[in-house]
Amino acid sequence: MENNFFNNDSRIGIPSLFYDTLTGKPFSKCQVCEKEIMEHSTNYIIEKVFRKNIISGKIDVHFEFAICFDCAMNLTNSYSKESKENLQRFFTENVEQDFKKHQEVKLATERDVVEHLSACSITGKPVTELDEYQIIGQFTGQYINPAMAPVMIGSGAMDEVSDLLSNKTLDEIDDFTGKYLTGPPEFRDFFKAPKRRPILV
Ligand SMILES: [Zn+2]
């Protein structure tokens, strides 16, 4: 991935979109190993799934987590060989193409990032047309990791990604999410439904 999403000398802080919904503040720890992640050089990932509430029509955070690179690596290493190959192929064929377009975009402020996240990074579908989507960002300490712009993935594309994972891998992700995810209590039901799982990229 090219390092030209961002203006060279501007570091962007963590957009509030990626804050811990329960505290309204940035995540402070990896939810797996409890390492402090706001430290200067700690690399970590934040992933959140938003879903439209059928009754209120409001988009709510369905679940979210912060995980350090080491723990994320351990999880993806546990994916089956087949799943890893499928994911790799999918991202090479679909995502990288679209990311090339995004590379034209210069992200200089939090506002640019939020704007950038307003359409699916894979299909280009606007967030206003999605009932469910996830955002994934990589961070280093208190800043967005300049090597990777955050992405938004709409529900259609999420299903495509889930379909690429083997049952063994999906079971492992289920174990992981059961143990570590935070969010409203009903989020656990989310994992009982097929094809609705977090994907670490
Ligand atoms: Zn960790």
PDB file of N, CA, C and O and ligand atoms in Angstrom, residues 29-35 37 66-72, ligand 1:
ATOM      1  N   LYS A  29      -6.888   0.484  25.604  1.00  0.00           N
ATOM      2  CA  LYS A  29      -6.217  -0.814  25.711  1.00  0.00           C
ATOM      3  C   LYS A  29      -6.614  -1.765  24.590  1.00  0.00           C
ATOM      4  O   LYS A  29      -7.740  -1.718  24.099  1.00  0.00           O
ATOM      5  N   CYS A  30      -5.685  -2.658  24.262  1.00  0.00           N
ATOM      6  CA  CYS A  30      -6.017  -3.782  23.396  1.00  0.00           C
ATOM      7  C   CYS A  30      -7.005  -4.647  24.177  1.00  0.00           C
ATOM      8  O   CYS A  30      -6.759  -4.962  25.345  1.00  0.00           O
ATOM      9  N   GLN A  31      -8.098  -5.031  23.549  1.00  0.00           N
ATOM     10  CA  GLN A  31      -9.103  -5.781  24.288  1.00  0.00           C
ATOM     11  C   GLN A  31      -8.753  -7.257  24.464  1.00  0.00           C
ATOM     12  O   GLN A  31      -9.440  -7.975  25.162  1.00  0.00           O
ATOM     13  N   VAL A  32      -7.655  -7.679  23.853  1.00  0.00           N
ATOM     14  CA  VAL A  32      -7.223  -9.061  24.014  1.00  0.00           C
ATOM     15  C   VAL A  32      -6.128  -9.169  25.079  1.00  0.00           C
ATOM     16  O   VAL A  32      -6.286  -9.868  26.070  1.00  0.00           O
ATOM     17  N   CYS A  33      -5.014  -8.440  24.907  1.00  0.00           N
ATOM     18  CA  CYS A  33      -3.894  -8.578  25.847  1.00  0.00           C
ATOM     19  C   CYS A  33      -3.839  -7.433  26.858  1.00  0.00           C
ATOM     20  O   CYS A  33      -2.988  -7.440  27.744  1.00  0.00           O
ATOM     21  N   GLU A  34      -4.726  -6.455  26.708  1.00  0.00           N
ATOM     22  CA  GLU A  34      -4.823  -5.307  27.624  1.00  0.00           C
ATOM     23  C   GLU A  34      -3.605  -4.397  27.614  1.00  0.00           C
ATOM     24  O   GLU A  34      -3.401  -3.594  28.517  1.00  0.00           O
ATOM     25  N   LYS A  35      -2.816  -4.501  26.557  1.00  0.00           N
ATOM     26  CA  LYS A  35      -1.679  -3.585  26.404  1.00  0.00           C
ATOM     27  C   LYS A  35      -2.210  -2.160  26.194  1.00  0.00           C
ATOM     28  O   LYS A  35      -3.220  -1.958  25.531  1.00  0.00           O
ATOM     29  N   ILE A  37      -2.591   1.097  24.378  1.00  0.00           N
ATOM     30  CA  ILE A  37      -2.390   1.348  22.945  1.00  0.00           C
ATOM     31  C   ILE A  37      -2.170   2.820  22.607  1.00  0.00           C
ATOM     32  O   ILE A  37      -1.847   3.150  21.475  1.00  0.00           O
ATOM     33  N   ALA A  66     -10.958  -2.803  19.835  1.00  0.00           N
ATOM     34  CA  ALA A  66      -9.603  -2.343  19.556  1.00  0.00           C
ATOM     35  C   ALA A  66      -8.688  -3.522  19.816  1.00  0.00           C
ATOM     36  O   ALA A  66      -8.831  -4.219  20.817  1.00  0.00           O
ATOM     37  N   ILE A  67      -7.769  -3.772  18.914  1.00  0.00           N
ATOM     38  CA  ILE A  67      -6.862  -4.926  19.058  1.00  0.00           C
ATOM     39  C   ILE A  67      -5.476  -4.524  18.557  1.00  0.00           C
ATOM     40  O   ILE A  67      -5.354  -3.873  17.517  1.00  0.00           O
ATOM     41  N   CYS A  68      -4.449  -4.872  19.333  1.00  0.00           N
ATOM     42  CA  CYS A  68      -3.090  -4.509  18.911  1.00  0.00           C
ATOM     43  C   CYS A  68      -2.662  -5.413  17.745  1.00  0.00           C
ATOM     44  O   CYS A  68      -3.246  -6.474  17.519  1.00  0.00           O
ATOM     45  N   PHE A  69      -1.647  -4.975  17.021  1.00  0.00           N
ATOM     46  CA  PHE A  69      -1.186  -5.727  15.853  1.00  0.00           C
ATOM     47  C   PHE A  69      -0.775  -7.154  16.212  1.00  0.00           C
ATOM     48  O   PHE A  69      -1.044  -8.089  15.472  1.00  0.00           O
ATOM     49  N   ASP A  70      -0.092  -7.299  17.359  1.00  0.00           N
ATOM     50  CA  ASP A  70       0.378  -8.631  17.759  1.00  0.00           C
ATOM     51  C   ASP A  70      -0.794  -9.595  17.918  1.00  0.00           C
ATOM     52  O   ASP A  70      -0.759 -10.726  17.422  1.00  0.00           O
ATOM     53  N   CYS A  71      -1.826  -9.136  18.615  1.00  0.00           N
ATOM     54  CA  CYS A  71      -2.989 -10.006  18.829  1.00  0.00           C
ATOM     55  C   CYS A  71      -3.746 -10.240  17.521  1.00  0.00           C
ATOM     56  O   CYS A  71      -4.243 -11.345  17.275  1.00  0.00           O
ATOM     57  N   ALA A  72      -3.827  -9.207  16.672  1.00  0.00           N
ATOM     58  CA  ALA A  72      -4.515  -9.363  15.387  1.00  0.00           C
ATOM     59  C   ALA A  72      -3.784 -10.397  14.530  1.00  0.00           C
ATOM     60  O   ALA A  72      -4.387 -11.233  13.869  1.00  0.00           O
TER      61      ALA A  72
HETATM   62 ZN    ZN B   1      -3.050  -7.167  22.168  1.00  0.00          ZN
END
